[in-house]
PDB file of C-alpha atoms in Angstrom:
ATOM      1  CA  MET A 256     -16.115  18.601  -3.344  1.00  0.00           C
ATOM      2  CA  MET A 257     -14.304  16.527  -0.751  1.00  0.00           C
ATOM      3  CA  ASP A 258     -15.029  12.795  -0.820  1.00  0.00           C
ATOM      4  CA  VAL A 259     -13.818  10.506   1.982  1.00  0.00           C
ATOM      5  CA  LYS A 260     -14.290   6.731   1.895  1.00  0.00           C
ATOM      6  CA  LEU A 261     -13.229   4.128   4.445  1.00  0.00           C
ATOM      7  CA  ILE A 262     -11.554   1.479   2.261  1.00  0.00           C
ATOM      8  CA  ALA A 263      -9.937  -0.832   4.841  1.00  0.00           C
ATOM      9  CA  PHE A 264      -9.719  -1.467   8.558  1.00  0.00           C
ATOM     10  CA  THR A 265      -8.167  -3.888  11.023  1.00  0.00           C
ATOM     11  CA  GLN A 266      -9.840  -7.298  11.104  1.00  0.00           C
ATOM     12  CA  PHE A 267      -9.837  -9.444  14.218  1.00  0.00           C
ATOM     13  CA  ASN A 268      -8.278 -12.852  13.548  1.00  0.00           C
ATOM     14  CA  GLN A 269      -8.767 -15.623  16.101  1.00  0.00           C
ATOM     15  CA  ASP A 270      -7.074 -19.026  15.771  1.00  0.00           C
ATOM     16  CA  GLU A 271      -6.062 -18.251  12.175  1.00  0.00           C
ATOM     17  CA  ILE A 272      -9.741 -18.174  11.130  1.00  0.00           C
ATOM     18  CA  LEU A 273     -11.312 -14.853  10.229  1.00  0.00           C
ATOM     19  CA  CYS A 274     -14.318 -14.362  12.496  1.00  0.00           C
ATOM     20  CA  PRO A 275     -16.813 -12.018  10.789  1.00  0.00           C
ATOM     21  CA  ALA A 276     -18.887 -11.644  13.963  1.00  0.00           C
ATOM     22  CA  GLY A 277     -15.801 -10.444  15.853  1.00  0.00           C
ATOM     23  CA  SER A 278     -14.080  -8.566  13.071  1.00  0.00           C
ATOM     24  CA  GLU A 279     -14.589  -5.115  14.496  1.00  0.00           C
ATOM     25  CA  PRO A 280     -11.417  -3.194  15.375  1.00  0.00           C
ATOM     26  CA  ASP A 281     -12.556  -2.842  18.991  1.00  0.00           C
ATOM     27  CA  HIS A 282     -12.079  -6.592  19.474  1.00  0.00           C
ATOM     28  CA  ILE A 283      -8.355  -6.482  18.694  1.00  0.00           C
ATOM     29  CA  CYS A 284      -7.943  -3.388  20.895  1.00  0.00           C
ATOM     30  CA  GLY A 285      -9.951  -5.135  23.612  1.00  0.00           C
ATOM     31  CA  GLN A 286      -7.698  -8.163  23.346  1.00  0.00           C
ATOM     32  CA  ALA A 287      -4.685  -5.889  23.805  1.00  0.00           C
ATOM     33  CA  ALA A 288      -6.299  -4.287  26.865  1.00  0.00           C
ATOM     34  CA  ALA A 289      -7.202  -7.689  28.331  1.00  0.00           C
ATOM     35  CA  THR A 290      -3.623  -8.873  27.800  1.00  0.00           C
ATOM     36  CA  CYS A 291      -2.323  -5.944  29.842  1.00  0.00           C
ATOM     37  CA  THR A 292      -4.494  -6.854  32.838  1.00  0.00           C
ATOM     38  CA  ASN A 293      -4.886 -10.636  32.488  1.00  0.00           C
ATOM     39  CA  ALA A 294      -8.622 -10.053  32.056  1.00  0.00           C
ATOM     40  CA  LYS A 295     -11.060 -12.239  30.159  1.00  0.00           C
ATOM     41  CA  GLY A 296     -13.589  -9.727  28.808  1.00  0.00           C
ATOM     42  CA  THR A 297     -12.078  -7.899  25.860  1.00  0.00           C
ATOM     43  CA  LEU A 298     -14.642  -5.122  25.350  1.00  0.00           C
ATOM     44  CA  LEU A 299     -14.943  -4.489  29.080  1.00  0.00           C
ATOM     45  CA  SER A 300     -11.158  -4.355  29.279  1.00  0.00           C
ATOM     46  CA  LEU A 301     -11.067  -1.880  26.395  1.00  0.00           C
ATOM     47  CA  ARG A 302     -13.600   0.397  28.082  1.00  0.00           C
ATOM     48  CA  GLY A 303     -11.614   0.247  31.328  1.00  0.00           C
ATOM     49  CA  ALA A 304      -8.302   0.951  29.622  1.00  0.00           C
ATOM     50  CA  MET A 305      -9.669   3.927  27.714  1.00  0.00           C
ATOM     51  CA  ALA A 306     -11.399   5.330  30.811  1.00  0.00           C
ATOM     52  CA  SER A 307      -8.147   5.126  32.781  1.00  0.00           C
ATOM     53  CA  GLY A 308      -6.151   6.882  30.055  1.00  0.00           C
ATOM     54  CA  HIS A 309      -4.371   3.723  28.841  1.00  0.00           C
ATOM     55  CA  GLU A 310      -5.053   4.676  25.213  1.00  0.00           C
ATOM     56  CA  SER A 311      -2.089   2.873  23.657  1.00  0.00           C
ATOM     57  CA  VAL A 312      -4.295  -0.220  23.287  1.00  0.00           C
ATOM     58  CA  ALA A 313      -6.247   1.706  20.605  1.00  0.00           C
ATOM     59  CA  GLU A 314      -3.115   1.761  18.429  1.00  0.00           C
ATOM     60  CA  HIS A 315      -3.710  -1.873  17.415  1.00  0.00           C
ATOM     61  CA  ALA A 316      -6.592  -1.012  15.094  1.00  0.00           C
ATOM     62  CA  SER A 317      -6.015   0.961  11.918  1.00  0.00           C
ATOM     63  CA  PHE A 318      -8.266   2.546   9.351  1.00  0.00           C
ATOM     64  CA  THR A 319      -7.461   3.469   5.736  1.00  0.00           C
ATOM     65  CA  PHE A 320      -9.324   6.204   3.897  1.00  0.00           C
ATOM     66  CA  GLU A 321      -9.415   7.331   0.284  1.00  0.00           C
ATOM     67  CA  ILE A 322      -9.669  11.121   0.253  1.00  0.00           C
ATOM     68  CA  ASP A 323     -10.367  13.027  -2.948  1.00  0.00           C
ATOM     69  CA  GLY A 324     -11.121  16.632  -3.887  1.00  0.00           C
ATOM     70  CA  VAL A 325      -9.104  18.345  -1.156  1.00  0.00           C
ATOM     71  CA  SER A 326      -6.664  21.200  -1.536  1.00  0.00           C
ATOM     72  CA  ARG A 327      -2.940  20.985  -1.048  1.00  0.00           C
ATOM     73  CA  VAL A 328      -3.514  23.468   1.807  1.00  0.00           C
ATOM     74  CA  LEU A 329      -5.581  20.795   3.581  1.00  0.00           C
ATOM     75  CA  LEU A 330      -2.908  18.210   2.737  1.00  0.00           C
ATOM     76  CA  ALA A 331      -0.308  20.364   4.504  1.00  0.00           C
ATOM     77  CA  GLN A 332      -2.493  20.460   7.613  1.00  0.00           C
ATOM     78  CA  LEU A 333      -3.205  16.715   7.536  1.00  0.00           C
ATOM     79  CA  THR A 334       0.458  15.766   7.257  1.00  0.00           C
ATOM     80  CA  ARG A 335       1.132  17.496  10.562  1.00  0.00           C
ATOM     81  CA  HIS A 336      -0.441  14.408  12.155  1.00  0.00           C
ATOM     82  CA  ARG A 337       2.717  12.332  12.009  1.00  0.00           C
ATOM     83  CA  PHE A 338       1.101   9.062  12.999  1.00  0.00           C
ATOM     84  CA  PHE A 339      -0.932   9.010   9.800  1.00  0.00           C
ATOM     85  CA  SER A 340       0.582   7.349   6.737  1.00  0.00           C
ATOM     86  CA  PHE A 341      -0.053   9.134   3.451  1.00  0.00           C
ATOM     87  CA  SER A 342       0.219   8.292  -0.236  1.00  0.00           C
ATOM     88  CA  VAL A 343      -0.576  11.440  -2.204  1.00  0.00           C
ATOM     89  CA  GLN A 344      -1.237  11.998  -5.910  1.00  0.00           C
ATOM     90  CA  SER A 345       2.080  13.170  -7.343  1.00  0.00           C
ATOM     91  CA  GLN A 346       2.250  16.492  -9.150  1.00  0.00           C
ATOM     92  CA  ARG A 347       5.569  15.299 -10.535  1.00  0.00           C
ATOM     93  CA  TYR A 348       4.346  12.095 -12.161  1.00  0.00           C
ATOM     94  CA  CYS A 349       0.726  13.045 -12.818  1.00  0.00           C
ATOM     95  CA  GLY A 350       1.558  16.445 -14.281  1.00  0.00           C
ATOM     96  CA  ALA A 351      -0.615  19.509 -14.122  1.00  0.00           C
ATOM     97  CA  PRO A 352      -4.329  19.151 -14.775  1.00  0.00           C
ATOM     98  CA  GLU A 353      -5.512  20.137 -18.263  1.00  0.00           C
ATOM     99  CA  ALA A 354      -7.482  23.007 -16.803  1.00  0.00           C
ATOM    100  CA  LEU A 355      -6.561  24.377 -13.409  1.00  0.00           C
ATOM    101  CA  SER A 356      -9.327  24.343 -10.886  1.00  0.00           C
ATOM    102  CA  CYS A 357      -9.163  25.526  -7.336  1.00  0.00           C
ATOM    103  CA  ILE A 358     -10.742  24.404  -4.086  1.00  0.00           C
ATOM    104  CA  ARG A 359     -12.475  27.538  -2.894  1.00  0.00           C
ATOM    105  CA  PRO A 360     -13.088  28.336   0.759  1.00  0.00           C
ATOM    106  CA  ALA A 361     -16.585  29.577   1.571  1.00  0.00           C
ATOM    107  CA  SER A 362     -15.148  33.012   2.348  1.00  0.00           C
ATOM    108  CA  PHE A 363     -14.329  33.462  -1.367  1.00  0.00           C
ATOM    109  CA  MET A 364     -18.043  33.186  -2.128  1.00  0.00           C
ATOM    110  CA  GLU A 365     -19.010  35.447   0.766  1.00  0.00           C
ATOM    111  CA  HIS A 366     -16.689  38.173  -0.471  1.00  0.00           C
ATOM    112  CA  CYS A 367     -17.349  37.724  -4.212  1.00  0.00           C
ATOM    113  CA  TYR A 368     -13.824  36.617  -5.182  1.00  0.00           C
ATOM    114  CA  ILE A 369     -14.839  33.703  -7.418  1.00  0.00           C
ATOM    115  CA  GLY A 370     -14.379  35.674 -10.660  1.00  0.00           C
ATOM    116  CA  SER A 371     -10.951  36.874  -9.559  1.00  0.00           C
ATOM    117  CA  VAL A 372      -9.895  33.344  -8.594  1.00  0.00           C
ATOM    118  CA  ASP A 373     -11.073  31.956 -11.952  1.00  0.00           C
ATOM    119  CA  TYR A 374      -9.125  34.708 -13.729  1.00  0.00           C
ATOM    120  CA  ALA A 375      -5.990  33.913 -11.715  1.00  0.00           C
ATOM    121  CA  MET A 376      -6.369  30.193 -12.568  1.00  0.00           C
ATOM    122  CA  THR A 377      -6.541  31.062 -16.271  1.00  0.00           C
ATOM    123  CA  ILE A 378      -3.383  33.203 -16.047  1.00  0.00           C
ATOM    124  CA  LEU A 379      -1.493  30.493 -14.126  1.00  0.00           C
ATOM    125  CA  GLN A 380      -2.597  27.800 -16.592  1.00  0.00           C
ATOM    126  CA  ASP A 381      -1.441  29.916 -19.550  1.00  0.00           C
ATOM    127  CA  LEU A 382       1.878  30.677 -17.822  1.00  0.00           C
ATOM    128  CA  TYR A 383       2.443  27.009 -16.954  1.00  0.00           C
ATOM    129  CA  ASP A 384       1.681  25.914 -20.529  1.00  0.00           C
ATOM    130  CA  GLU A 385       4.008  28.616 -21.942  1.00  0.00           C
ATOM    131  CA  MET A 386       6.833  27.659 -19.578  1.00  0.00           C
ATOM    132  CA  VAL A 387       6.609  23.977 -20.520  1.00  0.00           C
ATOM    133  CA  LYS A 388       6.338  24.839 -24.242  1.00  0.00           C
ATOM    134  CA  ASN A 389       9.517  26.924 -23.930  1.00  0.00           C
ATOM    135  CA  GLY A 390      11.560  24.155 -22.321  1.00  0.00           C
ATOM    136  CA  ILE A 391      10.981  24.620 -18.606  1.00  0.00           C
ATOM    137  CA  PRO A 392      10.684  21.096 -17.153  1.00  0.00           C
ATOM    138  CA  GLU A 393       7.196  20.304 -15.837  1.00  0.00           C
ATOM    139  CA  ASP A 394       8.869  19.551 -12.507  1.00  0.00           C
ATOM    140  CA  ASP A 395      10.027  23.178 -12.289  1.00  0.00           C
ATOM    141  CA  ALA A 396       6.939  24.771 -13.843  1.00  0.00           C
ATOM    142  CA  ARG A 397       4.730  23.250 -11.151  1.00  0.00           C
ATOM    143  CA  TYR A 398       6.237  25.679  -8.644  1.00  0.00           C
ATOM    144  CA  ILE A 399       3.725  28.270  -9.825  1.00  0.00           C
ATOM    145  CA  MET A 400       0.765  26.004  -9.081  1.00  0.00           C
ATOM    146  CA  PRO A 401      -1.542  27.323  -6.350  1.00  0.00           C
ATOM    147  CA  GLU A 402      -2.050  25.546  -3.026  1.00  0.00           C
ATOM    148  CA  GLY A 403      -5.761  25.428  -3.799  1.00  0.00           C
ATOM    149  CA  LEU A 404      -5.270  22.758  -6.477  1.00  0.00           C
ATOM    150  CA  PRO A 405      -7.308  19.647  -5.757  1.00  0.00           C
ATOM    151  CA  THR A 406      -5.492  16.428  -4.921  1.00  0.00           C
ATOM    152  CA  LYS A 407      -6.286  12.937  -3.729  1.00  0.00           C
ATOM    153  CA  MET A 408      -4.628  10.591  -1.286  1.00  0.00           C
ATOM    154  CA  ILE A 409      -4.809   7.424   0.741  1.00  0.00           C
ATOM    155  CA  ALA A 410      -4.409   7.974   4.492  1.00  0.00           C
ATOM    156  CA  THR A 411      -4.057   5.363   7.208  1.00  0.00           C
ATOM    157  CA  ALA A 412      -4.137   5.982  10.944  1.00  0.00           C
ATOM    158  CA  ASN A 413      -4.546   3.964  14.082  1.00  0.00           C
ATOM    159  CA  ALA A 414      -7.618   4.432  16.271  1.00  0.00           C
ATOM    160  CA  ARG A 415      -5.727   6.368  18.931  1.00  0.00           C
ATOM    161  CA  GLU A 416      -4.467   8.927  16.411  1.00  0.00           C
ATOM    162  CA  LEU A 417      -7.946   9.216  14.894  1.00  0.00           C
ATOM    163  CA  ARG A 418      -9.361  10.010  18.355  1.00  0.00           C
ATOM    164  CA  HIS A 419      -6.693  12.699  18.766  1.00  0.00           C
ATOM    165  CA  PHE A 420      -7.336  14.073  15.270  1.00  0.00           C
ATOM    166  CA  PHE A 421     -11.106  14.309  15.764  1.00  0.00           C
ATOM    167  CA  ALA A 422     -10.705  15.893  19.200  1.00  0.00           C
TER     168      ALA A 422
END
């Protein structure tokens, strides 16, 4: 099951003192918008900038997420968003899981393929173990691993890219 947690975000820092009441990311983006127009109201400036399509001011706030229990298929789709930064669990250094499991799309359940998928996972696990036992480097044996294997990652994106991603 996919688990996503927000683990960090941009803090607003004024006069070198962290201001908890103004620590929301919209304050730093609002300050950027106000700077562009010599305005005084940061949140009003942010609203105006966003409404007029001046979305670059939203790039000053970033958010970092811990994402767990997603497939490598999903990872491939996420990495198409080039303004995200990713740190992904390494198959090279973490090795193969003891028992292969697979993220299963709902359509597998709808079409009764769960038994077949479990069987395929067993065959792939046995083949992987045999290859490694017979001298195939783990780095090479992992090529047979399915894209449905679960993985975890840390992903960071700015607010503008998150708006684009969610749209």
